[in-house]
Short mmCIF file of C-alpha atoms and ligand atoms in Angstrom, two decimals:
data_model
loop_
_atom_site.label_atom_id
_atom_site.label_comp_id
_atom_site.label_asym_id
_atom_site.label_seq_id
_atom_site.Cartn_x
_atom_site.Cartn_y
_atom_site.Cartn_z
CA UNK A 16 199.91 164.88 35.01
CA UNK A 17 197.58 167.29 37.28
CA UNK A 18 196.38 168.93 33.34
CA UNK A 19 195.37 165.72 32.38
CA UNK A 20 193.42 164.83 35.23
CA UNK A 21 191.62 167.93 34.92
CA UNK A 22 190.61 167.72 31.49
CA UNK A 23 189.54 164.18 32.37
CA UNK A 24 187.90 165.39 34.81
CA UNK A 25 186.37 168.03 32.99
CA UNK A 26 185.44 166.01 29.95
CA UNK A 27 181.62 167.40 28.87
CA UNK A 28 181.09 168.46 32.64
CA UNK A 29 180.32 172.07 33.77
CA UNK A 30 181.59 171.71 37.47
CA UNK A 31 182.81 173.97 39.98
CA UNK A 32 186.56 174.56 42.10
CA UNK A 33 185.14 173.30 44.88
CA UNK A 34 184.30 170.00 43.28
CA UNK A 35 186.69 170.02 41.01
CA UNK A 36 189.49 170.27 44.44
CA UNK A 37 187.39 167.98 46.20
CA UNK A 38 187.21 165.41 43.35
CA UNK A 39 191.10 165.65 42.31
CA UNK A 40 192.37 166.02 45.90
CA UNK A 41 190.26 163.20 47.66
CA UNK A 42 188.88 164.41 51.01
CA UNK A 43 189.61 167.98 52.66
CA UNK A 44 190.93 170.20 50.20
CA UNK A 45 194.28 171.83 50.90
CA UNK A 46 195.02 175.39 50.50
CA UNK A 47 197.51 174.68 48.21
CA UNK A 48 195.90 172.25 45.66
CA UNK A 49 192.98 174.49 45.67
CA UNK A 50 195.65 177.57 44.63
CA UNK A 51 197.24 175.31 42.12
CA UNK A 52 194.34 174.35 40.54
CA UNK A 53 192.73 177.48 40.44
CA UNK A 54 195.94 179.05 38.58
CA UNK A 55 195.88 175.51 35.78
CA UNK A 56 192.40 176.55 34.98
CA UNK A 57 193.03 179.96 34.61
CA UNK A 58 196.16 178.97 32.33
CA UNK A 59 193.88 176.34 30.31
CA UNK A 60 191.64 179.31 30.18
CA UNK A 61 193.76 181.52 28.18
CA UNK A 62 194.66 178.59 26.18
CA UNK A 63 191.57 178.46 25.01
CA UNK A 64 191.20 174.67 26.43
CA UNK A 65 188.49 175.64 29.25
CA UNK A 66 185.66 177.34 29.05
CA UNK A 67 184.99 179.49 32.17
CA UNK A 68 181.53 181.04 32.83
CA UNK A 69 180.32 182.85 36.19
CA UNK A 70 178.04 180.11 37.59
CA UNK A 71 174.78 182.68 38.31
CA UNK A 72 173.78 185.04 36.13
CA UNK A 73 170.33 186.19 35.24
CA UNK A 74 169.61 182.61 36.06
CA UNK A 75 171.67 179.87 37.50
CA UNK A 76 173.44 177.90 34.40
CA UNK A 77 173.66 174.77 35.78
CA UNK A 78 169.86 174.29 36.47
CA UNK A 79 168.06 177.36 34.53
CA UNK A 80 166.30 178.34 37.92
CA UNK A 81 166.11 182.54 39.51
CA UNK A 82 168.67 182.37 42.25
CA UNK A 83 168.01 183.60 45.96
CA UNK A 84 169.69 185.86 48.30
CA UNK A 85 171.58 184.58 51.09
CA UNK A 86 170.59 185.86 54.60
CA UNK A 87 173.41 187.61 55.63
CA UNK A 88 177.08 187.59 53.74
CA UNK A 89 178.06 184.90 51.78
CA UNK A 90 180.40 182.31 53.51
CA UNK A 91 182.60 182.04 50.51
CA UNK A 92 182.74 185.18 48.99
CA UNK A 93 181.89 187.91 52.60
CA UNK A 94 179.67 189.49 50.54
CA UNK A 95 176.27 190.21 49.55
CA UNK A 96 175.16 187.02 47.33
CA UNK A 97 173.01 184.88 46.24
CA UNK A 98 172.59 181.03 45.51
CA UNK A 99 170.52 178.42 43.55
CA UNK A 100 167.99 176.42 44.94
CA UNK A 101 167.28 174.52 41.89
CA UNK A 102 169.88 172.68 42.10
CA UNK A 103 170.67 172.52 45.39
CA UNK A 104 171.03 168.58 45.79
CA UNK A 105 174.02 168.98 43.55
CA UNK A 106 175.90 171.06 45.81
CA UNK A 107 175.33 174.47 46.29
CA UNK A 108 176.34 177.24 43.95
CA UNK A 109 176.69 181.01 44.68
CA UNK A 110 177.11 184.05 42.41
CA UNK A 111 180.67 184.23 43.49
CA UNK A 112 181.41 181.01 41.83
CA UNK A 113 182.98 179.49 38.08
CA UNK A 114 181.65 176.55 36.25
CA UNK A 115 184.42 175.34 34.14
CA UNK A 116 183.57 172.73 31.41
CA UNK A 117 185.82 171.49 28.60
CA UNK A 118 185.06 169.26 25.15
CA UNK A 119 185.12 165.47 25.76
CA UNK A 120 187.95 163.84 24.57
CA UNK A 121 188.02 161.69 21.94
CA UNK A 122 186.61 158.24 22.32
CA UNK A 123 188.22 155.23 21.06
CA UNK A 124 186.00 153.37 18.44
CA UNK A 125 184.40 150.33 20.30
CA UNK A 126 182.87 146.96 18.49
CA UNK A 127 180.29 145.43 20.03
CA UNK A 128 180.88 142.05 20.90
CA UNK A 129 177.44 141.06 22.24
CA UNK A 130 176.70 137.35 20.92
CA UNK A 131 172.80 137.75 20.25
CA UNK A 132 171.15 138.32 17.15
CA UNK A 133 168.05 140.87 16.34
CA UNK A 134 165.09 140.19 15.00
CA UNK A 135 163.99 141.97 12.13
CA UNK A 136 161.61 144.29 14.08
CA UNK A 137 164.58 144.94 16.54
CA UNK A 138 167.25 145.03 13.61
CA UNK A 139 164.59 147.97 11.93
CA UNK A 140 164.28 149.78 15.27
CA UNK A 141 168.10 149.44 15.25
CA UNK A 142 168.51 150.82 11.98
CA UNK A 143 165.78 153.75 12.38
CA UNK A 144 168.34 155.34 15.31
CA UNK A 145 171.18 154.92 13.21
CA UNK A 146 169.64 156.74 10.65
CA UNK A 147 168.19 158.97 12.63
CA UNK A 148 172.00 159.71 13.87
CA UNK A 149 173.64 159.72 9.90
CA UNK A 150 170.72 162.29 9.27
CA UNK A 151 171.40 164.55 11.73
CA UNK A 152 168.54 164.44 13.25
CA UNK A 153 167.74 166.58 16.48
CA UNK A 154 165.07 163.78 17.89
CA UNK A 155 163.68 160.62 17.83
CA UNK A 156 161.17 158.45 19.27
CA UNK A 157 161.65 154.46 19.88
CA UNK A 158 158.47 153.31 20.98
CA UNK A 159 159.58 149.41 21.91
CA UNK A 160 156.37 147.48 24.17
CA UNK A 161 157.82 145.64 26.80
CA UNK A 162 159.70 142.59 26.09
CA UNK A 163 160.61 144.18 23.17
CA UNK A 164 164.61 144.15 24.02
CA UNK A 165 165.11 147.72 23.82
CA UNK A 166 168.68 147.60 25.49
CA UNK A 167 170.30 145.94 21.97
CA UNK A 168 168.53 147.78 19.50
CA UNK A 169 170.95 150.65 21.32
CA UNK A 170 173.62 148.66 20.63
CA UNK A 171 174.02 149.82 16.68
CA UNK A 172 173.97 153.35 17.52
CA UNK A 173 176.39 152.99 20.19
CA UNK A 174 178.66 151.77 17.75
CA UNK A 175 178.47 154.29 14.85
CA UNK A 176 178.94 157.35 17.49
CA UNK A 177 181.91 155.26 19.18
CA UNK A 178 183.16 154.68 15.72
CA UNK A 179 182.97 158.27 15.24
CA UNK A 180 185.13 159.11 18.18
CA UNK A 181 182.20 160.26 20.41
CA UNK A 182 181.12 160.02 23.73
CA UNK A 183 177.32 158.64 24.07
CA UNK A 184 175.17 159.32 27.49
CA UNK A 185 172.28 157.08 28.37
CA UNK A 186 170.31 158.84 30.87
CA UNK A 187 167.11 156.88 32.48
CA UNK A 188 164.95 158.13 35.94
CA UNK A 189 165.83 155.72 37.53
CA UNK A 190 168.73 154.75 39.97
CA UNK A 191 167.88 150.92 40.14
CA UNK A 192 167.68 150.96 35.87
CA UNK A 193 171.61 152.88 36.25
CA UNK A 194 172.83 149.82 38.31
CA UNK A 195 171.11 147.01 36.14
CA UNK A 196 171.67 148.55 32.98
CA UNK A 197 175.61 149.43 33.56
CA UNK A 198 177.31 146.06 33.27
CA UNK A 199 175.10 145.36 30.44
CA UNK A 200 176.36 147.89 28.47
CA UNK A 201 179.99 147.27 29.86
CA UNK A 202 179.72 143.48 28.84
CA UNK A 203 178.50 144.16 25.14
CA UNK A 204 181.61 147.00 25.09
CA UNK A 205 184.39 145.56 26.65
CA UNK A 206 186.73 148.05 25.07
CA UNK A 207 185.19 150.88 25.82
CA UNK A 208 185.55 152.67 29.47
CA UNK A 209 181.07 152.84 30.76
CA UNK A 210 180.61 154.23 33.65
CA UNK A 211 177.50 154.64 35.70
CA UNK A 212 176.46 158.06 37.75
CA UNK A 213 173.71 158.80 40.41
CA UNK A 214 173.47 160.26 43.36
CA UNK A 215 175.37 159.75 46.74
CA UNK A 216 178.43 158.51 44.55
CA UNK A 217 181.74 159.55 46.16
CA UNK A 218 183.28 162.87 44.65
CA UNK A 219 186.16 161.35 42.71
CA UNK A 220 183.20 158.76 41.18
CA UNK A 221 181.75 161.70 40.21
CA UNK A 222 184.47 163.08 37.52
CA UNK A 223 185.27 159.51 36.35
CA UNK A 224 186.02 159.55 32.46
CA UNK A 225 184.19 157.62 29.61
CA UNK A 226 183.15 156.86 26.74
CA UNK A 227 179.41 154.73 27.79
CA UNK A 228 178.05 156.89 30.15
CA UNK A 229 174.36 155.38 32.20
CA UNK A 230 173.43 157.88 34.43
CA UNK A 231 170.25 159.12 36.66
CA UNK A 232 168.58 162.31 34.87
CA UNK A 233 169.41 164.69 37.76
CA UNK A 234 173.15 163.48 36.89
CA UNK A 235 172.88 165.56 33.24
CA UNK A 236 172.66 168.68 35.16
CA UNK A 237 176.78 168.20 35.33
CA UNK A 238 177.24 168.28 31.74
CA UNK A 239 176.98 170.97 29.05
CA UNK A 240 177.52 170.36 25.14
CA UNK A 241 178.94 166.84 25.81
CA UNK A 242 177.07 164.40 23.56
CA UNK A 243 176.32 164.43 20.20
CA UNK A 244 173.92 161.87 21.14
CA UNK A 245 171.70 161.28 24.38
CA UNK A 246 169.38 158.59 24.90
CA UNK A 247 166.51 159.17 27.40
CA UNK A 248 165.56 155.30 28.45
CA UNK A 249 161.85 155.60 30.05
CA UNK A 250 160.76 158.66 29.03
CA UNK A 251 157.79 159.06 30.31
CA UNK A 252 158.54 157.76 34.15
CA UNK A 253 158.03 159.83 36.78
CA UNK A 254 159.84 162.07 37.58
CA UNK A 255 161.49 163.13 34.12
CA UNK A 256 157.97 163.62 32.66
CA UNK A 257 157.23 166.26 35.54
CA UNK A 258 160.01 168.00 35.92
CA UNK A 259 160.86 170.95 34.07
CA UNK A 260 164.55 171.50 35.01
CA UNK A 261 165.39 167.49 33.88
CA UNK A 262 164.08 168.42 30.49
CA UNK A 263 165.89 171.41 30.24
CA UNK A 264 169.05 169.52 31.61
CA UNK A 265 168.61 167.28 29.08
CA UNK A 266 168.78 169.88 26.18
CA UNK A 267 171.80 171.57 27.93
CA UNK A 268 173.80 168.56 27.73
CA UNK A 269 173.53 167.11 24.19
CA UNK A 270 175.41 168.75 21.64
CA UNK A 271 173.71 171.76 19.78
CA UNK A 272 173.36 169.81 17.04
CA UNK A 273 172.98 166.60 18.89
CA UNK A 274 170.45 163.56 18.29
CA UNK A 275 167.82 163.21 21.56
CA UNK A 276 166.40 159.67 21.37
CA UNK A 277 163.57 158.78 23.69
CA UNK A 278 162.98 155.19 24.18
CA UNK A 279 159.56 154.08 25.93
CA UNK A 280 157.16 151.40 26.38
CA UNK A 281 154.46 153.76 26.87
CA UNK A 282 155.16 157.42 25.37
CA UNK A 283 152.97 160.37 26.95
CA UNK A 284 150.33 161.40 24.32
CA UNK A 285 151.87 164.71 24.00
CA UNK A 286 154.81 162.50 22.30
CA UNK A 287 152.66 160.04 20.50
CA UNK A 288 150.79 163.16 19.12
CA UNK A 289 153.55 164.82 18.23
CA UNK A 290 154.58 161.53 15.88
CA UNK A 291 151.43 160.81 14.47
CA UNK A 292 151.70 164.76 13.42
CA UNK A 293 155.13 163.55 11.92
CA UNK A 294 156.84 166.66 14.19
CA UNK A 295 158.70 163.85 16.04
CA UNK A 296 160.68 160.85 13.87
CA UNK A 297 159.31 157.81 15.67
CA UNK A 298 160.10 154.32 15.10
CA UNK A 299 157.40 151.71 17.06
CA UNK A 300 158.73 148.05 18.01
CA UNK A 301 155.05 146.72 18.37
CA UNK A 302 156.23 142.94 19.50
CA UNK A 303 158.39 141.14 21.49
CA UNK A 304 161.52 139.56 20.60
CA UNK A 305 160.52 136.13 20.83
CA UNK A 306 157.63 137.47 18.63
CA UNK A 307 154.36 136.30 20.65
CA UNK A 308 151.65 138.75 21.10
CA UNK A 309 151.60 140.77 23.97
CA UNK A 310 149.50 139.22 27.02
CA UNK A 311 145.84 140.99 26.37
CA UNK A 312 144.22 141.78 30.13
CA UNK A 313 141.02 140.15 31.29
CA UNK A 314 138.48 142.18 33.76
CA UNK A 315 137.58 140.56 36.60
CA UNK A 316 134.30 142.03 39.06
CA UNK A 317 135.56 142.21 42.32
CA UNK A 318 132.59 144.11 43.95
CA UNK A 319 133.24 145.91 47.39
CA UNK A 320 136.89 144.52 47.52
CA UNK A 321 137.46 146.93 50.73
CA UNK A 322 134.34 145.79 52.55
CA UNK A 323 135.58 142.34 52.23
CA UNK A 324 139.52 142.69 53.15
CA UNK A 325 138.13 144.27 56.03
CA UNK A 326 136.81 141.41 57.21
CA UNK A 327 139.68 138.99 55.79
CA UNK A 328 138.37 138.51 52.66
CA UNK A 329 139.09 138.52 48.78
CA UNK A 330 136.72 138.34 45.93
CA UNK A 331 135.61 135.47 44.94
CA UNK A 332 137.26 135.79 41.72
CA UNK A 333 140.80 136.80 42.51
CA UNK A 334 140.86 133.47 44.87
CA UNK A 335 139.83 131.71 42.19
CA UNK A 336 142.43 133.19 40.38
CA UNK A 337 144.82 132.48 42.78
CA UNK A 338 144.07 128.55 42.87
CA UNK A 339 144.35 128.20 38.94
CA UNK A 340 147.91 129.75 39.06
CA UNK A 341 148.80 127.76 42.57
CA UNK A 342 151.94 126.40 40.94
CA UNK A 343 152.80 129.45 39.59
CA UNK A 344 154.13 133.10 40.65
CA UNK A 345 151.99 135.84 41.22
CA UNK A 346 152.86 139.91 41.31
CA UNK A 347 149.40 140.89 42.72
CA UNK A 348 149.53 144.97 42.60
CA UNK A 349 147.40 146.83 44.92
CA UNK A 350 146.71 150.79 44.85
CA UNK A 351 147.58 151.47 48.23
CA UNK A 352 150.54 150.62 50.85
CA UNK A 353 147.33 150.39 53.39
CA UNK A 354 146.04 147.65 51.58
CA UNK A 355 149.51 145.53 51.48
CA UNK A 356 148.92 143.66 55.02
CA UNK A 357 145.59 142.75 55.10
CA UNK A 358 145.47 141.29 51.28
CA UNK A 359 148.88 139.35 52.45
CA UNK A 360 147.05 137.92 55.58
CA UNK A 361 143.52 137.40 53.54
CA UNK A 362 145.86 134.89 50.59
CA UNK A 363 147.51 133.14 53.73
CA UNK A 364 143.99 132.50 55.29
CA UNK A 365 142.49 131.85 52.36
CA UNK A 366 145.61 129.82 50.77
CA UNK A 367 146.94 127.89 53.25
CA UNK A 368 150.41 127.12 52.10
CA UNK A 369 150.94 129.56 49.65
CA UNK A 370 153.75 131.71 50.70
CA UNK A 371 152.92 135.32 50.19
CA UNK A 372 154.68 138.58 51.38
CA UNK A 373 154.52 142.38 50.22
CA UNK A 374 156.84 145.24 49.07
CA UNK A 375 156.38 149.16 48.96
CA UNK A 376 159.25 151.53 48.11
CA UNK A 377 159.54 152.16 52.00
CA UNK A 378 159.53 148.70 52.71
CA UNK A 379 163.58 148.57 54.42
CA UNK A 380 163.37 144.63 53.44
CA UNK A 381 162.38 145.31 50.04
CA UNK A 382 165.92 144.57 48.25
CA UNK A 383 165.71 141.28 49.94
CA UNK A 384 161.96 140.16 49.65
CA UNK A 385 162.28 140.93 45.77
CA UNK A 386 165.62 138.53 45.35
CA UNK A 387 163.54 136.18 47.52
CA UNK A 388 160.77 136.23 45.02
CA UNK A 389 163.41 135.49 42.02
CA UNK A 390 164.62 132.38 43.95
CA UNK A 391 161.11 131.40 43.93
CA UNK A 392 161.17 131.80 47.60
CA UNK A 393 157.81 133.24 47.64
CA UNK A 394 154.73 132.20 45.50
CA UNK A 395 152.50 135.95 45.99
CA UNK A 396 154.17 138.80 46.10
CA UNK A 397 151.69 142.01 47.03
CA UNK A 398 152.99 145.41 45.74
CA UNK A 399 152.52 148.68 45.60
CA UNK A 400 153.20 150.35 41.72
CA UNK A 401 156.91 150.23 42.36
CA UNK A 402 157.17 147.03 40.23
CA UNK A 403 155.40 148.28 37.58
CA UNK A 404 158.47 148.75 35.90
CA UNK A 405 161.79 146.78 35.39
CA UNK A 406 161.08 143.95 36.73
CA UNK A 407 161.53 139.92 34.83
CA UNK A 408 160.72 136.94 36.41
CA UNK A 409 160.18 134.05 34.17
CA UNK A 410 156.17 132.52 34.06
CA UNK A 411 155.29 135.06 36.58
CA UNK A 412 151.37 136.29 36.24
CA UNK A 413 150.35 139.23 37.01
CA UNK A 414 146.75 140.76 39.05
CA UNK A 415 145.41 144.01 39.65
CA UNK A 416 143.12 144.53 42.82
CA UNK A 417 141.09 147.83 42.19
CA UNK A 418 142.45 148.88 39.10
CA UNK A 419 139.46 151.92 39.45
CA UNK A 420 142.37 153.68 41.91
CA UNK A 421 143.90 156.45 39.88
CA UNK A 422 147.34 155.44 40.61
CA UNK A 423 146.70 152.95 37.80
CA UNK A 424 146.79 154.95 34.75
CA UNK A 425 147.01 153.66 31.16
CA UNK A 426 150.91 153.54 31.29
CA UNK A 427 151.21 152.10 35.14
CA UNK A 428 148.83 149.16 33.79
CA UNK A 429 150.28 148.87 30.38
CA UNK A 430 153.28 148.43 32.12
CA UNK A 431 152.39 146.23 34.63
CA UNK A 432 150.91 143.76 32.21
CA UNK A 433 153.95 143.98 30.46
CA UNK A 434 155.99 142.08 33.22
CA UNK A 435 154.02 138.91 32.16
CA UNK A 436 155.21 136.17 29.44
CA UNK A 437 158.43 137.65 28.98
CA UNK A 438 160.28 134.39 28.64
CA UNK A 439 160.57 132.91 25.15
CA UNK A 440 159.72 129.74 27.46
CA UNK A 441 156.96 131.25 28.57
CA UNK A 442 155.98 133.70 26.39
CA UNK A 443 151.91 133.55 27.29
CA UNK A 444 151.39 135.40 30.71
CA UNK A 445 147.73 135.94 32.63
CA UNK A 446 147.06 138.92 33.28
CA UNK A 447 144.11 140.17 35.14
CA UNK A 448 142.30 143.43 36.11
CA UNK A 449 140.00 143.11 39.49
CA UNK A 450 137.42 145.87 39.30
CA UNK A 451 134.99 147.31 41.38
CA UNK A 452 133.64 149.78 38.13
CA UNK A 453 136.37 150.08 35.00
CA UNK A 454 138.35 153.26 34.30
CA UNK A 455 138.63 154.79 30.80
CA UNK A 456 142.59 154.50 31.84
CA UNK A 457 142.29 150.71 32.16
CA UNK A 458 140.15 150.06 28.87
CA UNK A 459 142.36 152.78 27.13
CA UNK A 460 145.19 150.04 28.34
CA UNK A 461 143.90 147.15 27.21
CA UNK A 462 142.70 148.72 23.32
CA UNK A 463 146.02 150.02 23.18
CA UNK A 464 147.49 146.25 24.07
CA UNK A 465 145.26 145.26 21.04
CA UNK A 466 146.36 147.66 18.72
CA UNK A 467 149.79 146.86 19.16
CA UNK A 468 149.50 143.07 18.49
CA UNK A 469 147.26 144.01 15.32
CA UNK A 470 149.65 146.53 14.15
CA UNK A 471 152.71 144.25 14.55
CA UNK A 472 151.31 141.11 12.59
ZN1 ZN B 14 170.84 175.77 39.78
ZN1 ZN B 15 179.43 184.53 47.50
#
């Protein structure tokens, strides 16, 4: 029983005793479960079942960073020692300790019972990863715009590695994408075991064995060799795109041989580069399921828009543009957590009955001031960039208030005018850009918009 909970436990993941005792035993580890352990591994070790490496060598091989001394002896091993930083948040590992990783079982083959149908330019994205998985392929690049329904063109691929008796990992940046896209994949699998990992899960949640893994991408760090396939959902979102140790996580734990897909609204240039240069396989979704073009941004002047809020005031045009959608919901972005309370009280003074509150990502009401907007609670909901991504509300229409801010890049405004005319209901969304001088980001946005709708005709 105890070998079989280890290999599950194990199952593509490079982890240490410690949390391999603290995971099987629940709570304080004994002495004795610890010593038991310890011996099965050693056992599976000569068995050539588990792999067992020392956990820092020249560099630490969980993370790739140079490890650092420990002040004084090492509480674990009493000796001189040293420990990784890099990975730090993970747990920490010293020299003295083993990873111990072992192959994924094999997965049961899965169907895929989801009810929906693609369209064609989903059912060719769908068919481009497949392929791209037949073939062997080490990358590829699904460049869907939002709306495009980017979760079931996965849905194909899933199957064929399932079918294949494999494990598949779908990692994303996010922690809020983990928790909406889990039961999704769960509900269009119901016979496979998905499981979802991020951070500040309990230890035993940690080690839990499947076959659909959606995880954060700090969460690949655990796994070596496991996947001959690993899908990278949003790419290019902060912080994947900065962070050297993700990316190198990310190699480590697909298969040598192993298919990386990357699956973005907006890819970095370095990736659209490398695909126009045909270095990177890349398959572009250009429209939206329900097939309407993509809402095209208007520019709106909006002068000395800071003079003005400090005195209570909006521009003339964003009021106006407020009135025209009066019956209608409004994400209203603004560059700077500063600028939430004033705009909110300037659209109550100047809106009387409009109901109108704010979010940031510090905001400890956030959770429930977002639901509230769903319900249709609220009419104007002021935000920082942390909605720029993720977020569907039917017929919502979407503003930018100083879009010359460099927090709104090409991709933060690309995406944000993506959250509009979503709905098949509503597929035609406003979408405006308030100005006090345009960027080169912000008209880069709005040609690339273009392009797309062209390109997809
Ligand atoms: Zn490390
Ligand atoms: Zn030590």
């Amino acid at each position: 029983m105890l070998k079989k909970d280890v290999l599950a436990a194990l199952c593509g993941r490079q982890l240490t005793i410690d949390e391999l005792v603290t995971a099987l035993a629940g709570g304080e580890p004994f002495r004795e479960s610890y010593d038991m352990i310890t011996q099965l591994l050693d056992t599976l070790e000569a068995e050539g079942i588990v792999t067992k490496e020392a956990a820092i060598q020249k560099t630490c091989r969980r993370c790739g960073e140079t490890p650092t001394m420990l002040p004084g002896t090492c509480g674990r091993c009493g000796k001189t020692c040293s420990y990784c930083r890099g990975c730090l948040m993970m747990g920490r590992i010293t020299a003295c300790t083993f990873l111990y990783r072992a192959s994924p079982p094999a997965a049961h083959p899965a169907a895929c019972t989801w009810g929906g149908s693609l369209s064609d330019l989903q059912q060719q994205g769908a068919d481009a990863l497949v392929t791209a998985y037949r073939k062997k392929r080490s990358r590829q690049l699904l460049w869907a715009v939002c709306g495009a329904g980017k979760t079931e063109m996965l849905f194909p691929l899933i199957e064929a590695v399932l079918a294949d008796q494999k494990p598949v990992m779908i990692a994303t940046p996010r922690r809020d994408v983990v928790q909406e896209l889990e039961p999704r994949i769960r509900a269009a699998f119901p016979e496979a075991t998905t499981a979802g990992f991020y951070g500040g899960k309990e230890p035993h949640e940690r080690i839990a064995s499947f076959n659909i893994a959606v995880a954060t991408t700090h969460q690949l760090l655990r796994f070596r060799d496991a996947f001959p396939v690993l899908i990278i959902d949003e790419v290019d979102a902060f912080p994947f795109s900065a962070d050297a140790a993700l990316i190198r996580a990310a190699s480590q734990a697909v298969d040598q041989n192993g298919l990386t897909v990357y699956v973005t609204a907006t890819p970095s240039r370095t990736l659209q580069q490398e695909a126009k240069r045909g270095k990177l396989p890349a398959v572009t979704v250009g429209r939206r399921y329900h097939g309407a073009d993509l809402p095209v941004p208007a520019f709106h002047w909006a002068g000395r828009w800071q003079k003005r809020l400090e005195k209570k005031r909006l521009p003339e045009t964003l009021v106006r543009f407020l009135r025209k959608h009066r019956d209608r919901q409004v994400l209203l972005f603004v560059p700077e957590t500063a600028d939430l309370e004033p705009v909110r009280e300037a659209v109550a003074k100047l809106l009387p009955g409009i109901r109108c509150t704010s979010v940031y990502s510090g905001e400890p009401l956030r959770a429930e001031r977002v639901k509230a907007f769903r319900n249709k609670q609220i009419d104007v909901l002021v935000t920082t960039t942390i909605l720029e991504r993720g977020i569907t509300i039917e017929n919502v229409q979407t503003a930018v208030l100083g879009i010359e801010a460099p927090i709104f890049t090409e991709t933060a405004l690309i995406q944000i005018a993506g959250r509009a005319g979503r709905s098949p209901r509503y597929p035609n969304g406003d979408v405006a850009f308030f100005h006090f001088g345009k960027t080169s980001a912000a008209v880069r946005a709005v040609a690339t918009i273009r392009r797309l709708n062209r390109e997809s005709r």
